[in-house]
CSV table of C-alpha atoms in Angstrom, one decimal:
chain,number,residue,atom,x,y,z
A,1,MET,CA,15.9,-44.8,27.6
A,2,ARG,CA,12.9,-42.7,26.5
A,3,HIS,CA,13.4,-39.0,27.0
A,4,ARG,CA,10.9,-36.1,27.0
A,5,VAL,CA,8.0,-38.2,28.1
A,6,ALA,CA,5.8,-35.7,30.0
A,7,HIS,CA,2.4,-37.2,29.7
A,8,ARG,CA,0.4,-40.2,31.0
A,9,LYS,CA,-0.4,-43.0,28.6
A,10,LEU,CA,-3.4,-44.2,30.6
A,11,ASN,CA,-3.1,-47.6,28.8
A,12,ARG,CA,-4.6,-45.9,25.7
A,13,THR,CA,-3.7,-45.0,22.2
A,14,MET,CA,-3.2,-41.3,21.3
A,15,SER,CA,-6.6,-40.9,19.7
A,16,HIS,CA,-8.2,-42.6,22.7
A,17,ARG,CA,-6.5,-40.3,25.2
A,18,LYS,CA,-7.5,-37.3,23.1
A,19,ALA,CA,-11.2,-38.4,23.1
A,20,LEU,CA,-11.0,-39.1,26.9
A,21,ARG,CA,-9.7,-35.6,27.7
A,22,ARG,CA,-12.4,-34.1,25.6
A,23,ASN,CA,-15.2,-36.1,27.2
A,24,LEU,CA,-13.9,-35.3,30.7
A,25,ALA,CA,-13.5,-31.6,30.0
A,26,GLN,CA,-16.9,-31.3,28.4
A,27,SER,CA,-18.5,-33.1,31.4
A,28,LEU,CA,-16.7,-30.7,33.7
A,29,ILE,CA,-18.0,-27.7,31.8
A,30,GLU,CA,-21.5,-29.0,31.8
A,31,HIS,CA,-21.8,-30.2,35.4
A,32,GLY,CA,-19.2,-28.1,37.3
A,33,GLN,CA,-17.5,-31.2,38.8
A,34,ILE,CA,-16.8,-34.8,37.9
A,35,ARG,CA,-15.8,-37.9,39.8
A,36,THR,CA,-13.0,-39.9,38.2
A,37,THR,CA,-9.8,-41.6,39.1
A,38,LEU,CA,-7.0,-39.5,40.5
A,39,THR,CA,-4.7,-40.2,37.6
A,40,LYS,CA,-7.3,-39.0,35.0
A,41,ALA,CA,-8.1,-35.9,37.1
A,42,LYS,CA,-4.4,-35.0,37.2
A,43,ASP,CA,-4.1,-35.6,33.4
A,44,VAL,CA,-7.2,-33.6,32.4
A,45,ARG,CA,-6.7,-30.6,34.8
A,46,PRO,CA,-4.0,-28.7,32.7
A,47,PHE,CA,-6.1,-29.3,29.6
A,48,VAL,CA,-9.1,-27.7,31.2
A,49,GLU,CA,-7.0,-24.8,32.6
A,50,ARG,CA,-5.7,-24.0,29.1
A,51,LEU,CA,-9.3,-24.0,27.6
A,52,ILE,CA,-10.5,-21.6,30.2
A,53,THR,CA,-7.5,-19.3,29.6
A,54,LEU,CA,-8.3,-19.3,25.9
A,55,ALA,CA,-12.0,-18.5,26.7
A,56,ARG,CA,-10.9,-15.6,28.9
A,57,TYR,CA,-8.8,-14.3,26.0
A,58,ALA,CA,-11.7,-14.6,23.6
A,59,ARG,CA,-13.9,-12.5,25.9
A,60,LEU,CA,-11.1,-10.0,26.4
A,61,ARG,CA,-10.6,-9.6,22.6
A,62,ALA,CA,-14.4,-9.3,22.0
A,63,ALA,CA,-14.7,-6.6,24.8
A,64,SER,CA,-11.8,-4.6,23.2
A,65,GLY,CA,-13.4,-4.7,19.8
A,66,ASP,CA,-11.0,-7.2,18.3
A,67,ALA,CA,-13.4,-9.5,16.6
A,68,ALA,CA,-10.6,-11.3,14.7
A,69,GLY,CA,-8.7,-12.1,17.9
A,70,SER,CA,-11.8,-13.4,19.6
A,71,LEU,CA,-12.7,-15.6,16.6
A,72,THR,CA,-9.1,-17.0,16.5
A,73,ALA,CA,-9.3,-17.9,20.2
A,74,ARG,CA,-12.7,-19.6,19.6
A,75,ARG,CA,-11.3,-21.6,16.7
A,76,GLN,CA,-8.4,-22.8,18.9
A,77,ILE,CA,-10.9,-23.9,21.6
A,78,HIS,CA,-12.9,-25.8,19.0
A,79,LYS,CA,-9.8,-27.5,17.7
A,80,LEU,CA,-8.8,-28.6,21.2
A,81,LEU,CA,-12.2,-29.4,22.7
A,82,ALA,CA,-14.5,-30.0,19.7
A,83,ASP,CA,-18.2,-29.2,20.4
A,84,ARG,CA,-21.4,-30.9,21.5
A,85,SER,CA,-24.8,-29.9,22.7
A,86,ILE,CA,-25.9,-29.9,26.3
A,87,VAL,CA,-29.5,-31.2,26.7
A,88,PRO,CA,-31.4,-29.5,29.6
A,89,GLN,CA,-32.0,-31.8,32.5
A,90,ALA,CA,-35.7,-31.2,32.5
A,91,SER,CA,-36.0,-32.2,28.9
A,92,ARG,CA,-33.9,-35.5,28.9
A,93,ASP,CA,-37.0,-37.7,28.8
A,94,GLU,CA,-38.5,-35.8,25.9
A,95,TYR,CA,-35.2,-35.9,24.1
A,96,GLY,CA,-35.1,-39.7,24.5
A,97,GLY,CA,-38.4,-40.1,22.6
A,98,MET,CA,-37.5,-37.8,19.7
A,99,SER,CA,-36.5,-38.9,16.2
A,100,ASP,CA,-33.1,-38.1,14.8
A,101,ALA,CA,-34.6,-35.3,12.6
A,102,HIS,CA,-36.3,-33.6,15.6
A,103,ARG,CA,-33.1,-33.9,17.6
A,104,ARG,CA,-31.1,-32.2,14.9
A,105,ARG,CA,-33.6,-29.3,14.8
A,106,ALA,CA,-33.5,-29.0,18.6
A,107,LEU,CA,-29.7,-29.1,18.9
A,108,ARG,CA,-28.3,-27.5,15.8
A,109,MET,CA,-28.8,-24.2,14.0
A,110,PRO,CA,-30.9,-24.2,10.8
A,111,SER,CA,-27.7,-24.5,8.7
A,112,GLY,CA,-26.9,-27.7,10.6
A,113,ARG,CA,-23.2,-26.7,11.0
A,114,ARG,CA,-23.2,-25.3,14.5
A,115,PHE,CA,-25.0,-26.1,17.8
A,116,ARG,CA,-27.6,-23.7,19.1
A,117,THR,CA,-26.6,-21.1,21.6
A,118,GLY,CA,-29.9,-19.2,22.3
A,119,ASP,CA,-33.4,-19.8,23.6
A,120,PRO,CA,-35.9,-22.0,21.8
A,121,LYS,CA,-37.9,-20.3,19.0
A,122,GLY,CA,-40.9,-21.3,17.0
A,123,ARG,CA,-42.4,-24.8,17.6
A,124,LEU,CA,-39.3,-26.0,19.5
A,125,ALA,CA,-40.1,-27.0,23.0
A,126,PHE,CA,-36.4,-26.8,24.0
A,127,THR,CA,-33.0,-26.3,22.5
A,128,GLY,CA,-29.6,-27.6,23.6
A,129,GLU,CA,-26.6,-25.4,24.4
A,130,SER,CA,-23.2,-25.5,22.9
A,131,VAL,CA,-20.4,-26.6,25.3
A,132,ILE,CA,-18.1,-23.9,23.8
A,133,HIS,CA,-20.7,-21.2,24.2
A,134,ARG,CA,-21.2,-22.1,27.9
A,135,LEU,CA,-17.4,-22.2,28.4
A,136,VAL,CA,-16.9,-18.7,26.9
A,137,SER,CA,-20.1,-17.0,28.2
A,138,ASP,CA,-20.6,-18.6,31.7
A,139,VAL,CA,-17.4,-20.3,32.9
A,140,ALA,CA,-14.8,-17.8,31.6
A,141,ALA,CA,-17.0,-14.9,32.9
A,142,ARG,CA,-16.5,-16.0,36.4
A,143,TYR,CA,-12.7,-16.0,36.2
A,144,GLU,CA,-12.1,-12.7,34.4
A,145,ASP,CA,-10.0,-11.5,37.3
A,146,ARG,CA,-8.4,-14.8,38.1
A,147,PRO,CA,-5.2,-15.5,36.1
A,148,GLY,CA,-5.1,-19.3,36.6
A,149,GLY,CA,-6.0,-21.9,39.1
A,150,TYR,CA,-9.6,-22.4,37.9
A,151,THR,CA,-9.9,-26.1,39.1
A,152,ARG,CA,-9.2,-28.1,42.2
A,153,ILE,CA,-8.7,-31.8,42.9
A,154,ILE,CA,-10.2,-33.3,46.0
A,155,ARG,CA,-9.1,-36.9,46.9
A,156,LEU,CA,-11.8,-39.2,48.0
A,157,ALA,CA,-11.6,-41.9,50.6
A,158,ASP,CA,-13.5,-44.4,48.4
A,159,ARG,CA,-11.8,-46.7,45.9
A,160,ARG,CA,-13.1,-47.8,42.6
A,161,VAL,CA,-14.7,-51.3,42.7
A,162,GLY,CA,-12.8,-53.7,40.6
A,163,ASP,CA,-9.2,-52.4,40.5
A,164,HIS,CA,-9.1,-50.4,43.7
A,165,SER,CA,-8.0,-47.2,42.0
A,166,PRO,CA,-7.9,-44.0,44.1
A,167,LEU,CA,-10.8,-41.7,43.2
A,168,ALA,CA,-10.9,-37.9,43.1
A,169,LEU,CA,-13.3,-35.1,42.6
A,170,LEU,CA,-12.3,-32.5,39.9
A,171,GLN,CA,-14.4,-29.4,40.2
A,172,LEU,CA,-14.3,-25.8,39.1
A,173,VAL,CA,-13.4,-23.3,41.8
A,174,GLY,CA,-16.6,-21.7,43.0
A,175,ASP,CA,-18.9,-24.6,42.3
A,176,GLU,CA,-18.3,-26.3,45.6
A,177,GLU,CA,-21.4,-26.5,47.9
A,178,PRO,CA,-21.3,-26.8,51.7
A,179,PRO,CA,-22.7,-30.0,53.2
A,180,THR,CA,-26.4,-29.7,54.0
A,181,SER,CA,-26.5,-32.7,56.3
A,182,LEU,CA,-24.3,-35.2,57.9
A,183,THR,CA,-26.0,-38.2,56.4
A,184,LYS,CA,-23.9,-40.5,54.3
A,185,PRO,CA,-24.9,-41.0,50.6
A,186,GLY,CA,-26.4,-44.3,49.7
A,187,LYS,CA,-24.2,-47.0,48.2
A,188,SER,CA,-24.5,-48.2,44.7
A,189,ALA,CA,-25.6,-51.8,44.0
A,190,ARG,CA,-22.1,-52.7,42.8
A,191,ARG,CA,-20.6,-51.3,46.0
A,192,ARG,CA,-23.1,-53.3,48.2
A,193,ARG,CA,-22.3,-56.5,46.4
A,194,SER,CA,-18.6,-55.9,46.8
A,195,ASP,CA,-19.1,-55.2,50.6
A,196,ALA,CA,-21.2,-58.4,50.9
A,197,ARG,CA,-18.5,-60.5,49.3
A,198,TYR,CA,-15.9,-59.0,51.5
A,199,SER,CA,-17.9,-59.6,54.6
A,200,ALA,CA,-18.5,-63.2,53.6
A,201,ALA,CA,-14.8,-63.8,53.0
A,202,VAL,CA,-13.9,-62.3,56.4
A,203,LYS,CA,-16.4,-64.5,58.2
A,204,ALA,CA,-15.1,-67.6,56.4
A,205,ILE,CA,-11.5,-66.8,57.4
A,206,ARG,CA,-12.5,-66.2,61.1
A,207,ALA,CA,-14.5,-69.5,61.1
A,208,ALA,CA,-11.5,-71.4,59.8
A,209,GLY,CA,-9.3,-69.8,62.4
A,210,ALA,CA,-11.7,-70.8,65.2
A,211,ARG,CA,-11.8,-74.4,64.0
A,212,GLN,CA,-8.0,-74.4,63.9
A,213,ALA,CA,-7.9,-73.1,67.5
A,214,GLU,CA,-10.3,-75.8,68.7
A,215,ARG,CA,-7.9,-78.6,67.6
A,216,PRO,CA,-5.7,-79.7,70.6
A,217,GLY,CA,-2.1,-79.0,70.0
A,218,PRO,CA,1.0,-80.4,71.8
A,219,GLU,CA,0.9,-77.7,74.5
A,220,ARG,CA,-2.8,-78.3,75.2
A,221,VAL,CA,-2.3,-82.0,75.5
A,222,ALA,CA,0.5,-81.4,78.0
A,223,GLU,CA,-1.9,-79.2,80.1
A,224,THR,CA,-4.8,-81.7,80.1
A,225,GLY,CA,-2.6,-84.8,80.6
A,226,VAL,CA,-4.5,-86.7,77.9
A,227,GLN,CA,-2.3,-88.2,75.3
A,228,ARG,CA,-3.3,-89.7,72.1
A,229,GLU,CA,-2.4,-93.3,71.5
A,230,PRO,CA,-0.2,-93.6,68.4
A,231,ALA,CA,-1.7,-95.5,65.6
A,232,ASP,CA,-0.3,-99.0,65.1
A,233,THR,CA,1.2,-98.9,61.7
A,234,SER,CA,3.6,-101.9,62.1
A,235,GLU,CA,2.8,-104.9,60.0
A,236,GLU,CA,2.5,-108.4,61.5
A,237,GLN,CA,6.0,-110.0,61.3
A,238,PRO,CA,6.1,-113.7,60.1
A,239,GLY,CA,7.3,-116.3,62.6
A,240,PRO,CA,10.7,-118.1,62.3
A,241,GLY,CA,9.1,-121.2,60.8
A,242,ALA,CA,7.1,-119.4,58.2
A,243,ALA,CA,9.8,-119.6,55.6
A,244,ASP,CA,10.3,-123.4,56.2
A,245,GLN,CA,6.6,-124.2,55.9
A,246,SER,CA,6.5,-122.4,52.6
């Protein structure tokens, strides 16, 4: 028996699980909410809560003048989360047409060791923003007076196409938006194809059931009084003199 197993394997290796948690946490910090499976949302939620607590501690140490304590907390965040740059939504098309050298200048500091955290300077049209910088400066600032419970999980009625896994919405508390209209969102192409295949299968099953119901059974024959003549399967028997003639 395996003891002290307190995590979800998610059918992945340890390094793959670590990369998955980092990617989900970075996307949550960037967008404020993510849509994933219920199991992954439950797995990444305590990881994100710990990161926000460390970011709150870094801000608290910096406000009290303890630069060393703030730096230690930031290093712990970097060790857990790693870092990447967030490209502004309005500059995604421009970023796609840039060369690798231009991308490095737009996303990283002149030293090349850290991602940028400020506004664009010089000839740069835009700059990216460090995920850790946004976590400490924006996300943790909203929860200075909240000692935990920074995220929520909302179960969705939809299921993932393919394996029918339950889906959920993982979001930061305070980023939820009230519904602006009662119109349903449009379905994706994959969802439409799946619904079409399901409808075709249901119609085929119903048509087969209707054909089966049209066939007269024993009870229906008794009601109508029409009997089927049994098929004559008996073979012609030879006469008594057939053996003598042979």
